[in-house]
mmCIF file of C-alpha atoms in Angstrom:
data_model
loop_
_atom_site.group_PDB
_atom_site.id
_atom_site.type_symbol
_atom_site.label_atom_id
_atom_site.label_comp_id
_atom_site.label_asym_id
_atom_site.label_seq_id
_atom_site.Cartn_x
_atom_site.Cartn_y
_atom_site.Cartn_z
ATOM 1 C CA MET A 1 -26.022 -13.658 36.051
ATOM 2 C CA PRO A 2 -26.908 -11.067 38.619
ATOM 3 C CA LEU A 3 -25.905 -7.511 37.800
ATOM 4 C CA THR A 4 -23.280 -7.344 40.598
ATOM 5 C CA HIS A 5 -21.566 -10.463 39.296
ATOM 6 C CA LEU A 6 -21.491 -8.984 35.864
ATOM 7 C CA VAL A 7 -19.925 -5.794 37.089
ATOM 8 C CA ARG A 8 -17.398 -7.670 39.048
ATOM 9 C CA PHE A 9 -16.588 -9.935 36.167
ATOM 10 C CA SER A 10 -16.198 -6.889 33.864
ATOM 11 C CA GLN A 11 -13.795 -5.341 36.309
ATOM 12 C CA ARG A 12 -11.812 -8.531 36.519
ATOM 13 C CA MET A 13 -11.636 -8.810 32.695
ATOM 14 C CA ALA A 14 -10.409 -5.162 32.463
ATOM 15 C CA VAL A 15 -7.508 -6.107 34.798
ATOM 16 C CA VAL A 16 -6.791 -9.416 32.988
ATOM 17 C CA THR A 17 -6.739 -7.562 29.645
ATOM 18 C CA LEU A 18 -4.267 -5.035 31.047
ATOM 19 C CA MET A 19 -2.037 -7.859 32.317
ATOM 20 C CA LEU A 20 -2.138 -9.477 28.909
ATOM 21 C CA ILE A 21 -1.133 -6.337 27.113
ATOM 22 C CA ALA A 22 1.904 -5.813 29.338
ATOM 23 C CA GLY A 23 2.735 -9.545 29.362
ATOM 24 C CA MET A 24 2.721 -10.016 25.590
ATOM 25 C CA LEU A 25 5.000 -6.952 25.004
ATOM 26 C CA VAL A 26 7.441 -8.028 27.732
ATOM 27 C CA PHE A 27 7.423 -11.645 26.523
ATOM 28 C CA ASN A 28 8.118 -10.613 22.965
ATOM 29 C CA ALA A 29 11.206 -8.715 24.184
ATOM 30 C CA ALA A 30 12.296 -11.563 26.381
ATOM 31 C CA LEU A 31 12.139 -14.025 23.447
ATOM 32 C CA TRP A 32 14.895 -12.075 21.743
ATOM 33 C CA ILE A 33 16.978 -11.446 24.875
ATOM 34 C CA PHE A 34 16.783 -14.921 26.359
ATOM 35 C CA PRO A 35 16.930 -17.381 23.343
ATOM 36 C CA VAL A 36 16.162 -20.434 25.445
ATOM 37 C CA LEU A 37 12.553 -19.165 25.748
ATOM 38 C CA GLY A 38 12.143 -19.404 21.958
ATOM 39 C CA SER A 39 13.561 -22.894 21.486
ATOM 40 C CA SER A 40 11.262 -25.366 19.645
ATOM 41 C CA ASP A 41 10.026 -26.733 22.937
ATOM 42 C CA GLY A 42 10.162 -23.425 24.794
ATOM 43 C CA LEU A 43 7.269 -21.109 25.819
ATOM 44 C CA GLY A 44 7.565 -18.900 22.780
ATOM 45 C CA ALA A 45 7.467 -21.611 20.069
ATOM 46 C CA GLY A 46 4.333 -20.155 18.509
ATOM 47 C CA PHE A 47 4.263 -16.581 19.824
ATOM 48 C CA SER A 48 3.856 -13.927 17.300
ATOM 49 C CA LEU A 49 6.514 -13.081 14.645
ATOM 50 C CA SER A 50 9.235 -13.693 17.215
ATOM 51 C CA GLY A 51 8.250 -17.328 17.667
ATOM 52 C CA VAL A 52 8.099 -17.882 13.865
ATOM 53 C CA MET A 53 11.480 -16.411 13.424
ATOM 54 C CA ILE A 54 13.071 -18.324 16.241
ATOM 55 C CA THR A 55 11.467 -21.726 15.770
ATOM 56 C CA GLN A 56 10.277 -22.236 12.250
ATOM 57 C CA LEU A 57 12.969 -20.285 10.485
ATOM 58 C CA SER A 58 15.650 -21.385 13.022
ATOM 59 C CA ILE A 59 17.198 -17.918 13.525
ATOM 60 C CA LYS A 60 20.085 -18.186 15.953
ATOM 61 C CA ILE A 61 19.743 -15.232 18.288
ATOM 62 C CA GLU A 62 23.088 -15.794 19.763
ATOM 63 C CA MET A 63 24.672 -14.991 16.441
ATOM 64 C CA LEU A 64 22.975 -11.546 16.024
ATOM 65 C CA ALA A 65 24.690 -8.305 16.732
ATOM 66 C CA TRP A 66 23.220 -6.226 19.575
ATOM 67 C CA TRP A 67 21.648 -3.788 17.082
ATOM 68 C CA GLN A 68 20.005 -6.639 15.193
ATOM 69 C CA THR A 69 18.449 -7.924 18.392
ATOM 70 C CA LEU A 70 17.253 -4.478 19.343
ATOM 71 C CA GLY A 71 15.841 -3.969 15.825
ATOM 72 C CA ALA A 72 14.181 -7.351 15.907
ATOM 73 C CA ILE A 73 12.559 -6.434 19.272
ATOM 74 C CA VAL A 74 11.238 -3.140 17.765
ATOM 75 C CA VAL A 75 10.000 -4.623 14.413
ATOM 76 C CA SER A 76 8.351 -7.711 16.087
ATOM 77 C CA SER A 77 6.657 -5.351 18.566
ATOM 78 C CA VAL A 78 4.943 -3.231 15.930
ATOM 79 C CA PRO A 79 2.103 -5.710 15.305
ATOM 80 C CA LEU A 80 1.829 -6.384 18.988
ATOM 81 C CA ILE A 81 1.503 -2.661 19.662
ATOM 82 C CA ALA A 82 -1.457 -2.605 17.195
ATOM 83 C CA LEU A 83 -2.943 -5.573 18.997
ATOM 84 C CA ALA A 84 -2.311 -3.932 22.386
ATOM 85 C CA CYS A 85 -4.184 -0.807 21.153
ATOM 86 C CA GLY A 86 -7.096 -3.038 20.434
ATOM 87 C CA LEU A 87 -6.831 -4.823 23.757
ATOM 88 C CA ASN A 88 -6.701 -1.469 25.479
ATOM 89 C CA HIS A 89 -10.053 -0.582 23.878
ATOM 90 C CA LEU A 90 -11.444 -3.969 24.901
ATOM 91 C CA ARG A 91 -10.239 -3.098 28.442
ATOM 92 C CA ARG A 92 -12.041 0.256 28.280
ATOM 93 C CA LEU A 93 -15.109 -1.571 27.053
ATOM 94 C CA PHE A 94 -15.027 -3.811 30.077
ATOM 95 C CA GLN A 95 -14.603 -0.804 32.289
ATOM 96 C CA ALA A 96 -17.630 0.806 30.638
ATOM 97 C CA TYR A 97 -19.624 -2.444 31.240
ATOM 98 C CA ALA A 98 -18.462 -2.329 34.930
ATOM 99 C CA ARG A 99 -20.024 1.081 35.065
ATOM 100 C CA GLU A 100 -23.237 -0.561 33.657
ATOM 101 C CA GLU A 101 -22.951 1.475 30.425
ATOM 102 C CA TYR A 102 -24.160 -1.348 28.182
ATOM 103 C CA PHE A 103 -25.848 0.677 25.344
ATOM 104 C CA SER A 104 -23.558 3.680 25.231
ATOM 105 C CA SER A 105 -22.082 5.092 22.045
ATOM 106 C CA LEU A 106 -18.750 5.001 23.807
ATOM 107 C CA ALA A 107 -18.986 1.286 24.259
ATOM 108 C CA ALA A 108 -19.846 0.911 20.590
ATOM 109 C CA ALA A 109 -16.855 3.064 19.644
ATOM 110 C CA HIS A 110 -14.483 0.984 21.728
ATOM 111 C CA LEU A 111 -15.828 -2.182 20.232
ATOM 112 C CA GLY A 112 -15.275 -0.808 16.678
ATOM 113 C CA LYS A 113 -11.678 0.161 17.538
ATOM 114 C CA VAL A 114 -11.068 -3.387 18.722
ATOM 115 C CA GLY A 115 -12.039 -4.618 15.273
ATOM 116 C CA ARG A 116 -9.981 -2.032 13.470
ATOM 117 C CA SER A 117 -6.988 -2.804 15.687
ATOM 118 C CA VAL A 118 -7.230 -6.566 14.814
ATOM 119 C CA VAL A 119 -7.118 -5.644 11.090
ATOM 120 C CA LEU A 120 -4.143 -3.386 11.733
ATOM 121 C CA TRP A 121 -2.411 -6.263 13.675
ATOM 122 C CA VAL A 122 -2.797 -8.676 10.691
ATOM 123 C CA ILE A 123 -1.654 -6.060 8.180
ATOM 124 C CA SER A 124 1.314 -4.971 10.211
ATOM 125 C CA SER A 125 2.339 -8.615 10.861
ATOM 126 C CA PHE A 126 2.229 -9.257 7.056
ATOM 127 C CA ILE A 127 4.404 -6.071 6.419
ATOM 128 C CA CYS A 128 6.838 -6.756 9.399
ATOM 129 C CA MET A 129 7.529 -10.411 8.625
ATOM 130 C CA PRO A 130 9.843 -9.754 5.571
ATOM 131 C CA ILE A 131 11.480 -6.757 7.360
ATOM 132 C CA LEU A 132 12.204 -8.963 10.392
ATOM 133 C CA SER A 133 13.461 -11.930 8.204
ATOM 134 C CA VAL A 134 15.861 -9.693 6.296
ATOM 135 C CA LEU A 135 17.129 -7.948 9.543
ATOM 136 C CA ALA A 136 17.647 -11.285 11.401
ATOM 137 C CA THR A 137 19.577 -12.904 8.405
ATOM 138 C CA LEU A 138 21.430 -9.812 7.253
ATOM 139 C CA HIS A 139 24.846 -11.105 8.246
ATOM 140 C CA ALA A 140 24.227 -14.802 7.292
ATOM 141 C CA PRO A 141 26.320 -16.142 4.501
ATOM 142 C CA PRO A 142 25.081 -15.818 0.934
ATOM 143 C CA GLY A 143 22.384 -18.470 0.258
ATOM 144 C CA GLN A 144 21.233 -18.454 3.879
ATOM 145 C CA ARG A 145 19.573 -15.044 3.866
ATOM 146 C CA LEU A 146 15.832 -14.956 3.984
ATOM 147 C CA PHE A 147 13.006 -12.810 2.703
ATOM 148 C CA THR A 148 9.887 -14.293 4.184
ATOM 149 C CA ILE A 149 6.326 -13.458 3.447
ATOM 150 C CA SER A 150 3.527 -15.154 5.368
ATOM 151 C CA PHE A 151 -0.218 -14.969 5.351
ATOM 152 C CA THR A 152 -1.841 -18.003 7.027
ATOM 153 C CA SER A 153 -5.291 -19.234 7.548
ATOM 154 C CA ALA A 154 -5.149 -17.753 11.049
ATOM 155 C CA ASP A 155 -4.801 -14.348 9.446
ATOM 156 C CA PHE A 156 -7.980 -14.988 7.466
ATOM 157 C CA VAL A 157 -9.791 -16.055 10.626
ATOM 158 C CA ALA A 158 -8.581 -12.864 12.433
ATOM 159 C CA LEU A 159 -9.798 -10.724 9.556
ATOM 160 C CA PHE A 160 -13.174 -12.460 9.559
ATOM 161 C CA LEU A 161 -13.462 -12.011 13.336
ATOM 162 C CA ALA A 162 -12.502 -8.345 12.960
ATOM 163 C CA GLY A 163 -15.251 -7.869 10.452
ATOM 164 C CA CYS A 164 -17.678 -9.506 12.760
ATOM 165 C CA ILE A 165 -16.660 -7.292 15.622
ATOM 166 C CA ALA A 166 -17.094 -4.229 13.299
ATOM 167 C CA VAL A 167 -20.598 -5.342 12.454
ATOM 168 C CA ILE A 168 -21.480 -5.928 16.041
ATOM 169 C CA ALA A 169 -20.048 -2.536 16.933
ATOM 170 C CA ARG A 170 -22.352 -0.901 14.411
ATOM 171 C CA ILE A 171 -25.343 -2.719 15.804
ATOM 172 C CA LEU A 172 -24.364 -1.703 19.315
ATOM 173 C CA ALA A 173 -24.025 1.967 18.078
ATOM 174 C CA ARG A 174 -27.597 1.658 16.581
ATOM 175 C CA ALA A 175 -28.918 0.113 19.809
ATOM 176 C CA SER A 176 -27.369 3.065 21.694
ATOM 177 C CA GLU A 177 -29.196 5.507 19.434
ATOM 178 C CA ILE A 178 -32.499 3.691 19.900
ATOM 179 C CA ASP A 179 -31.890 3.581 23.731
ATOM 180 C CA SER A 180 -31.288 7.397 23.651
ATOM 181 C CA GLU A 181 -34.484 7.991 21.690
ATOM 182 C CA ILE A 182 -36.525 5.818 24.036
ATOM 183 C CA LYS A 183 -35.156 7.645 27.145
ATOM 184 C CA THR A 184 -35.934 11.068 25.610
ATOM 185 C CA PHE A 185 -39.507 9.927 24.583
ATOM 186 C CA VAL A 186 -40.272 8.631 28.055
#
């Protein structure tokens, strides 16, 4: 791939990543405001904690008080904000690549922060799931209230990928050091 194509592709990926960040946060809120989106055959059937609450646990959003809906939006957004932070570092990495900064320490730092954010996303999802389930079923009759804990194989895969990203970030940091040494030597 010629360099100009790589630069343009990196610029496009930075824009796409920014749209993904905004889209996932807006879509999460929309799932709680417009319940039809979260129906079992709707767009949000498998989306984040909100999709789990709405489809798998059959939470009736229409029955929630306004403050429960607002709380659900906030609590379900916490893991997405951690993910958005990682995606923002990925966007900044693409921007560095668009400036042809392939072996910079800054690029390695951004990649490392992507890995840490994925770990934070998994951990915050694990913590927020029970909070969200209690909040969403708070006014349900006795026997129908939920306290849900979830850790799936997808979480293990995400943690493995985060570890791989962290190792690659360290390799990139070392490559950046070697590149700097070579430039100063020559």
